[in-house]
Amino acid sequence: MAEGEPAALRRLGAALQAQHHSALAPFWNQILAQVDADRAIRARSVLDGGTDGLLQGFRPVLRWHPPVLEADYPVEKNVYLGGRGLLLQPSFFCLRRPVTVADDALTPVLVYPIEHTLGWALQNTGAEGDASLAALIGRTRAAILENVVMGATTGELAIRLDISGAAVSQHTAVLRQAGLLVSVRRGRYVLHTSTPTGIALLDGVRPSV
């Protein structure tokens, strides 16, 4: 492979494709849903607290002591930003500690592990959830699905739709079982976000509320 022999590269490509097909493809929608949920959480942190709020939200993986961002890197390392900014990259497969990709001429990149919700691999992708999807017919659940595209808490949904928090929890449970949203607990609230399947459903038919 080091010499670029075509036959060796083809064998490597075939092996990687087979691995992806068996180990990743069956869970791809669930993986995307977990990453999207983390992105919604980070976006909310920026809106609520700016840069400080965003970086404080990474504890204990990262520790923000302005103007220093501390991290338990796999190796001892100092990254000097020098006004180049910092690109945060969520990773489903990064475990426990963040990893830095630094180049003196480019914006430093910090790859950090996301939190996985329990039972993520057992969530329906939508293709297997026809029975659950049948239970989605109804204006309230369609409205909830619309409102969680950018992420919304149970309390926010209750206020927007003028229903009780208990009713929101019941409807989001059905949507979650159908693989159309993911719910992540952050402190005192639960944040709901659409999965790729949920967004695809909305793109196909936009319900009127």
PDB file of C-alpha atoms in Angstrom:
ATOM      1  CA  MET A   1       0.000   0.000   0.000  1.00  0.00           C
ATOM      2  CA  ALA A   2       2.853   2.395   0.761  1.00  0.00           C
ATOM      3  CA  GLU A   3       3.981   2.047  -2.844  1.00  0.00           C
ATOM      4  CA  GLY A   4       0.463   2.737  -4.118  1.00  0.00           C
ATOM      5  CA  GLU A   5      -0.030  -0.664  -5.696  1.00  0.00           C
ATOM      6  CA  PRO A   6      -3.557  -0.569  -7.233  1.00  0.00           C
ATOM      7  CA  ALA A   7      -4.473  -4.132  -6.228  1.00  0.00           C
ATOM      8  CA  ALA A   8      -3.543  -3.535  -2.590  1.00  0.00           C
ATOM      9  CA  LEU A   9      -5.469  -0.262  -2.504  1.00  0.00           C
ATOM     10  CA  ARG A  10      -8.525  -1.963  -4.018  1.00  0.00           C
ATOM     11  CA  ARG A  11      -8.387  -4.672  -1.349  1.00  0.00           C
ATOM     12  CA  LEU A  12      -8.139  -2.022   1.362  1.00  0.00           C
ATOM     13  CA  GLY A  13     -11.078  -0.106  -0.144  1.00  0.00           C
ATOM     14  CA  ALA A  14     -13.197  -3.261  -0.306  1.00  0.00           C
ATOM     15  CA  ALA A  15     -12.378  -4.099   3.329  1.00  0.00           C
ATOM     16  CA  LEU A  16     -13.304  -0.589   4.492  1.00  0.00           C
ATOM     17  CA  GLN A  17     -16.571  -0.679   2.539  1.00  0.00           C
ATOM     18  CA  ALA A  18     -17.450  -4.057   4.043  1.00  0.00           C
ATOM     19  CA  GLN A  19     -16.686  -2.779   7.542  1.00  0.00           C
ATOM     20  CA  HIS A  20     -18.818   0.317   6.994  1.00  0.00           C
ATOM     21  CA  HIS A  21     -21.681  -1.755   5.608  1.00  0.00           C
ATOM     22  CA  SER A  22     -21.734  -4.136   8.570  1.00  0.00           C
ATOM     23  CA  ALA A  23     -20.711  -1.911  11.499  1.00  0.00           C
ATOM     24  CA  LEU A  24     -21.809   1.655  10.652  1.00  0.00           C
ATOM     25  CA  ALA A  25     -24.529   1.746   7.995  1.00  0.00           C
ATOM     26  CA  PRO A  26     -27.187  -0.025  10.134  1.00  0.00           C
ATOM     27  CA  PHE A  27     -26.787   2.624  12.845  1.00  0.00           C
ATOM     28  CA  TRP A  28     -26.034   5.699  10.744  1.00  0.00           C
ATOM     29  CA  ASN A  29     -29.317   7.514  11.396  1.00  0.00           C
ATOM     30  CA  GLN A  30     -28.977   6.934  15.147  1.00  0.00           C
ATOM     31  CA  ILE A  31     -25.393   8.244  15.067  1.00  0.00           C
ATOM     32  CA  LEU A  32     -26.428  11.379  13.173  1.00  0.00           C
ATOM     33  CA  ALA A  33     -29.266  11.928  15.630  1.00  0.00           C
ATOM     34  CA  GLN A  34     -26.874  11.808  18.597  1.00  0.00           C
ATOM     35  CA  VAL A  35     -24.496  14.300  16.952  1.00  0.00           C
ATOM     36  CA  ASP A  36     -27.366  16.625  15.985  1.00  0.00           C
ATOM     37  CA  ALA A  37     -28.629  16.574  19.571  1.00  0.00           C
ATOM     38  CA  ASP A  38     -25.200  17.659  20.813  1.00  0.00           C
ATOM     39  CA  ARG A  39     -25.044  20.461  18.239  1.00  0.00           C
ATOM     40  CA  ALA A  40     -28.449  21.729  19.391  1.00  0.00           C
ATOM     41  CA  ILE A  41     -27.222  21.755  22.991  1.00  0.00           C
ATOM     42  CA  ARG A  42     -24.083  23.719  22.044  1.00  0.00           C
ATOM     43  CA  ALA A  43     -26.099  26.212  19.971  1.00  0.00           C
ATOM     44  CA  ARG A  44     -28.397  26.803  22.944  1.00  0.00           C
ATOM     45  CA  SER A  45     -25.365  27.338  25.188  1.00  0.00           C
ATOM     46  CA  VAL A  46     -24.080  30.042  22.808  1.00  0.00           C
ATOM     47  CA  LEU A  47     -27.457  31.785  22.714  1.00  0.00           C
ATOM     48  CA  ASP A  48     -27.807  31.688  26.502  1.00  0.00           C
ATOM     49  CA  GLY A  49     -24.243  32.519  27.540  1.00  0.00           C
ATOM     50  CA  GLY A  50     -22.124  33.432  24.518  1.00  0.00           C
ATOM     51  CA  THR A  51     -18.638  31.982  24.157  1.00  0.00           C
ATOM     52  CA  ASP A  52     -18.205  31.652  27.916  1.00  0.00           C
ATOM     53  CA  GLY A  53     -21.468  29.716  28.200  1.00  0.00           C
ATOM     54  CA  LEU A  54     -20.484  27.432  25.339  1.00  0.00           C
ATOM     55  CA  LEU A  55     -17.063  26.552  26.733  1.00  0.00           C
ATOM     56  CA  GLN A  56     -18.304  26.198  30.314  1.00  0.00           C
ATOM     57  CA  GLY A  57     -20.776  23.628  29.014  1.00  0.00           C
ATOM     58  CA  PHE A  58     -17.953  21.239  28.117  1.00  0.00           C
ATOM     59  CA  ARG A  59     -17.065  20.456  31.734  1.00  0.00           C
ATOM     60  CA  PRO A  60     -15.550  18.142  32.870  1.00  0.00           C
ATOM     61  CA  VAL A  61     -14.081  17.248  29.454  1.00  0.00           C
ATOM     62  CA  LEU A  62     -12.848  20.826  29.011  1.00  0.00           C
ATOM     63  CA  ARG A  63     -12.319  23.540  31.613  1.00  0.00           C
ATOM     64  CA  TRP A  64     -12.641  27.208  30.642  1.00  0.00           C
ATOM     65  CA  HIS A  65     -10.653  29.652  32.747  1.00  0.00           C
ATOM     66  CA  PRO A  66     -10.590  32.806  30.587  1.00  0.00           C
ATOM     67  CA  PRO A  67      -8.479  33.212  28.571  1.00  0.00           C
ATOM     68  CA  VAL A  68      -7.215  29.626  28.982  1.00  0.00           C
ATOM     69  CA  LEU A  69      -9.032  26.479  27.826  1.00  0.00           C
ATOM     70  CA  GLU A  70      -7.743  23.431  29.718  1.00  0.00           C
ATOM     71  CA  ALA A  71      -8.190  19.882  28.475  1.00  0.00           C
ATOM     72  CA  ASP A  72      -6.978  16.394  29.357  1.00  0.00           C
ATOM     73  CA  TYR A  73      -5.325  15.640  26.067  1.00  0.00           C
ATOM     74  CA  PRO A  74      -4.033  12.141  25.278  1.00  0.00           C
ATOM     75  CA  VAL A  75      -0.570  13.724  25.253  1.00  0.00           C
ATOM     76  CA  GLU A  76       0.696  16.820  27.013  1.00  0.00           C
ATOM     77  CA  LYS A  77       0.280  19.647  24.569  1.00  0.00           C
ATOM     78  CA  ASN A  78      -0.194  23.407  24.428  1.00  0.00           C
ATOM     79  CA  VAL A  79      -2.138  25.005  21.598  1.00  0.00           C
ATOM     80  CA  TYR A  80      -1.686  28.737  21.143  1.00  0.00           C
ATOM     81  CA  LEU A  81      -4.597  30.246  19.231  1.00  0.00           C
ATOM     82  CA  GLY A  82      -2.919  33.521  18.305  1.00  0.00           C
ATOM     83  CA  GLY A  83      -6.183  35.033  17.106  1.00  0.00           C
ATOM     84  CA  ARG A  84      -6.894  32.127  14.734  1.00  0.00           C
ATOM     85  CA  GLY A  85     -10.039  31.001  16.579  1.00  0.00           C
ATOM     86  CA  LEU A  86     -10.963  27.437  17.528  1.00  0.00           C
ATOM     87  CA  LEU A  87     -13.066  24.946  15.549  1.00  0.00           C
ATOM     88  CA  LEU A  88     -15.094  22.596  17.763  1.00  0.00           C
ATOM     89  CA  GLN A  89     -15.892  19.253  16.128  1.00  0.00           C
ATOM     90  CA  PRO A  90     -18.305  16.838  17.859  1.00  0.00           C
ATOM     91  CA  SER A  91     -17.377  13.161  17.508  1.00  0.00           C
ATOM     92  CA  PHE A  92     -19.506  10.097  18.136  1.00  0.00           C
ATOM     93  CA  PHE A  93     -16.453   7.819  18.334  1.00  0.00           C
ATOM     94  CA  CYS A  94     -14.118   9.999  20.396  1.00  0.00           C
ATOM     95  CA  LEU A  95     -14.100   8.594  23.944  1.00  0.00           C
ATOM     96  CA  ARG A  96     -13.526  10.350  27.277  1.00  0.00           C
ATOM     97  CA  ARG A  97     -10.938  12.896  26.164  1.00  0.00           C
ATOM     98  CA  PRO A  98     -10.873  15.489  23.374  1.00  0.00           C
ATOM     99  CA  VAL A  99      -8.244  15.364  20.641  1.00  0.00           C
ATOM    100  CA  THR A 100      -6.579  18.399  19.081  1.00  0.00           C
ATOM    101  CA  VAL A 101      -5.568  18.812  15.465  1.00  0.00           C
ATOM    102  CA  ALA A 102      -3.191  21.759  15.301  1.00  0.00           C
ATOM    103  CA  ASP A 103      -1.328  23.421  12.475  1.00  0.00           C
ATOM    104  CA  ASP A 104       0.466  26.727  12.994  1.00  0.00           C
ATOM    105  CA  ALA A 105      -0.930  28.012   9.708  1.00  0.00           C
ATOM    106  CA  LEU A 106      -4.552  26.861  10.181  1.00  0.00           C
ATOM    107  CA  THR A 107      -7.371  27.267  12.690  1.00  0.00           C
ATOM    108  CA  PRO A 108      -6.847  24.736  15.517  1.00  0.00           C
ATOM    109  CA  VAL A 109      -9.451  21.956  15.647  1.00  0.00           C
ATOM    110  CA  LEU A 110     -10.699  20.359  18.847  1.00  0.00           C
ATOM    111  CA  VAL A 111     -12.479  17.032  18.386  1.00  0.00           C
ATOM    112  CA  TYR A 112     -14.554  16.305  21.494  1.00  0.00           C
ATOM    113  CA  PRO A 113     -16.692  13.324  22.606  1.00  0.00           C
ATOM    114  CA  ILE A 114     -20.460  13.753  22.678  1.00  0.00           C
ATOM    115  CA  GLU A 115     -22.738  12.309  25.348  1.00  0.00           C
ATOM    116  CA  HIS A 116     -24.577   9.198  24.165  1.00  0.00           C
ATOM    117  CA  THR A 117     -28.163   8.732  25.321  1.00  0.00           C
ATOM    118  CA  LEU A 118     -28.892   5.319  26.807  1.00  0.00           C
ATOM    119  CA  GLY A 119     -30.204   2.777  24.314  1.00  0.00           C
ATOM    120  CA  TRP A 120     -29.213   4.842  21.274  1.00  0.00           C
ATOM    121  CA  ALA A 121     -28.513   1.740  19.166  1.00  0.00           C
ATOM    122  CA  LEU A 122     -32.027   0.384  19.798  1.00  0.00           C
ATOM    123  CA  GLN A 123     -33.823   3.491  18.571  1.00  0.00           C
ATOM    124  CA  ASN A 124     -35.850   3.047  15.399  1.00  0.00           C
ATOM    125  CA  THR A 125     -34.439   4.586  12.238  1.00  0.00           C
ATOM    126  CA  GLY A 126     -37.899   5.071  10.756  1.00  0.00           C
ATOM    127  CA  ALA A 127     -37.646   2.226   8.244  1.00  0.00           C
ATOM    128  CA  GLU A 128     -38.562  -0.232  11.010  1.00  0.00           C
ATOM    129  CA  GLY A 129     -41.012   2.008  12.772  1.00  0.00           C
ATOM    130  CA  ASP A 130     -44.134   1.816  10.595  1.00  0.00           C
ATOM    131  CA  ALA A 131     -46.341   0.790  13.534  1.00  0.00           C
ATOM    132  CA  SER A 132     -45.079   3.715  15.588  1.00  0.00           C
ATOM    133  CA  LEU A 133     -45.428   6.130  12.683  1.00  0.00           C
ATOM    134  CA  ALA A 134     -49.119   5.263  12.421  1.00  0.00           C
ATOM    135  CA  ALA A 135     -49.541   6.672  15.936  1.00  0.00           C
ATOM    136  CA  LEU A 136     -48.156  10.047  14.822  1.00  0.00           C
ATOM    137  CA  ILE A 137     -51.302  11.145  12.987  1.00  0.00           C
ATOM    138  CA  GLY A 138     -52.440  14.218  14.835  1.00  0.00           C
ATOM    139  CA  ARG A 139     -51.872  17.947  14.834  1.00  0.00           C
ATOM    140  CA  THR A 140     -50.103  18.171  18.195  1.00  0.00           C
ATOM    141  CA  ARG A 141     -47.372  15.641  17.392  1.00  0.00           C
ATOM    142  CA  ALA A 142     -46.844  17.192  13.980  1.00  0.00           C
ATOM    143  CA  ALA A 143     -46.455  20.583  15.654  1.00  0.00           C
ATOM    144  CA  ILE A 144     -43.968  19.164  18.164  1.00  0.00           C
ATOM    145  CA  LEU A 145     -41.915  17.676  15.342  1.00  0.00           C
ATOM    146  CA  GLU A 146     -41.877  21.075  13.636  1.00  0.00           C
ATOM    147  CA  ASN A 147     -40.750  22.831  16.821  1.00  0.00           C
ATOM    148  CA  VAL A 148     -37.836  20.556  17.704  1.00  0.00           C
ATOM    149  CA  VAL A 149     -35.896  20.971  14.455  1.00  0.00           C
ATOM    150  CA  MET A 150     -33.583  23.455  16.202  1.00  0.00           C
ATOM    151  CA  GLY A 151     -34.125  21.903  19.635  1.00  0.00           C
ATOM    152  CA  ALA A 152     -36.712  22.703  22.302  1.00  0.00           C
ATOM    153  CA  THR A 153     -37.228  21.746  25.933  1.00  0.00           C
ATOM    154  CA  THR A 154     -40.348  20.130  27.330  1.00  0.00           C
ATOM    155  CA  GLY A 155     -41.296  23.400  29.033  1.00  0.00           C
ATOM    156  CA  GLU A 156     -40.797  25.444  25.875  1.00  0.00           C
ATOM    157  CA  LEU A 157     -42.986  23.062  23.870  1.00  0.00           C
ATOM    158  CA  ALA A 158     -45.707  23.248  26.528  1.00  0.00           C
ATOM    159  CA  ILE A 159     -45.738  27.046  26.319  1.00  0.00           C
ATOM    160  CA  ARG A 160     -45.607  27.225  22.520  1.00  0.00           C
ATOM    161  CA  LEU A 161     -48.390  24.665  22.014  1.00  0.00           C
ATOM    162  CA  ASP A 162     -50.436  25.635  25.090  1.00  0.00           C
ATOM    163  CA  ILE A 163     -50.531  22.105  26.509  1.00  0.00           C
ATOM    164  CA  SER A 164     -49.309  20.591  29.769  1.00  0.00           C
ATOM    165  CA  GLY A 165     -45.770  19.346  30.317  1.00  0.00           C
ATOM    166  CA  ALA A 166     -47.159  15.859  30.928  1.00  0.00           C
ATOM    167  CA  ALA A 167     -48.890  15.925  27.528  1.00  0.00           C
ATOM    168  CA  VAL A 168     -45.645  17.028  25.862  1.00  0.00           C
ATOM    169  CA  SER A 169     -43.806  14.122  27.521  1.00  0.00           C
ATOM    170  CA  GLN A 170     -46.391  11.645  26.252  1.00  0.00           C
ATOM    171  CA  HIS A 171     -46.201  12.941  22.682  1.00  0.00           C
ATOM    172  CA  THR A 172     -42.394  13.141  22.623  1.00  0.00           C
ATOM    173  CA  ALA A 173     -42.208   9.556  23.925  1.00  0.00           C
ATOM    174  CA  VAL A 174     -44.185   8.364  20.878  1.00  0.00           C
ATOM    175  CA  LEU A 175     -42.034  10.443  18.525  1.00  0.00           C
ATOM    176  CA  ARG A 176     -38.894   9.106  20.184  1.00  0.00           C
ATOM    177  CA  GLN A 177     -40.050   5.495  19.868  1.00  0.00           C
ATOM    178  CA  ALA A 178     -40.691   6.124  16.174  1.00  0.00           C
ATOM    179  CA  GLY A 179     -37.132   7.363  15.731  1.00  0.00           C
ATOM    180  CA  LEU A 180     -38.206  10.909  14.852  1.00  0.00           C
ATOM    181  CA  LEU A 181     -36.602  12.784  17.745  1.00  0.00           C
ATOM    182  CA  VAL A 182     -33.938  12.374  20.392  1.00  0.00           C
ATOM    183  CA  SER A 183     -34.266  13.555  23.984  1.00  0.00           C
ATOM    184  CA  VAL A 184     -31.169  14.523  25.986  1.00  0.00           C
ATOM    185  CA  ARG A 185     -31.198  15.576  29.636  1.00  0.00           C
ATOM    186  CA  ARG A 186     -29.093  18.639  30.450  1.00  0.00           C
ATOM    187  CA  GLY A 187     -29.242  19.569  34.111  1.00  0.00           C
ATOM    188  CA  ARG A 188     -32.822  20.389  35.055  1.00  0.00           C
ATOM    189  CA  TYR A 189     -34.327  20.228  31.585  1.00  0.00           C
ATOM    190  CA  VAL A 190     -34.727  17.747  28.707  1.00  0.00           C
ATOM    191  CA  LEU A 191     -33.878  18.997  25.215  1.00  0.00           C
ATOM    192  CA  HIS A 192     -35.656  17.389  22.256  1.00  0.00           C
ATOM    193  CA  THR A 193     -34.212  17.509  18.715  1.00  0.00           C
ATOM    194  CA  SER A 194     -35.302  16.040  15.389  1.00  0.00           C
ATOM    195  CA  THR A 195     -33.506  13.037  13.941  1.00  0.00           C
ATOM    196  CA  PRO A 196     -32.591  12.867  10.228  1.00  0.00           C
ATOM    197  CA  THR A 197     -35.695  10.686   9.742  1.00  0.00           C
ATOM    198  CA  GLY A 198     -37.874  13.285  11.433  1.00  0.00           C
ATOM    199  CA  ILE A 199     -36.470  16.062   9.274  1.00  0.00           C
ATOM    200  CA  ALA A 200     -36.948  13.950   6.141  1.00  0.00           C
ATOM    201  CA  LEU A 201     -40.584  13.420   7.116  1.00  0.00           C
ATOM    202  CA  LEU A 202     -41.074  17.167   7.578  1.00  0.00           C
ATOM    203  CA  ASP A 203     -39.400  17.890   4.240  1.00  0.00           C
ATOM    204  CA  GLY A 204     -41.860  15.534   2.556  1.00  0.00           C
ATOM    205  CA  VAL A 205     -45.012  16.858   4.203  1.00  0.00           C
ATOM    206  CA  ARG A 206     -45.100  20.084   6.173  1.00  0.00           C
ATOM    207  CA  PRO A 207     -48.129  19.834   8.501  1.00  0.00           C
ATOM    208  CA  SER A 208     -50.246  22.924   9.091  1.00  0.00           C
ATOM    209  CA  VAL A 209     -50.819  23.892  12.715  1.00  0.00           C
TER     210      VAL A 209
END
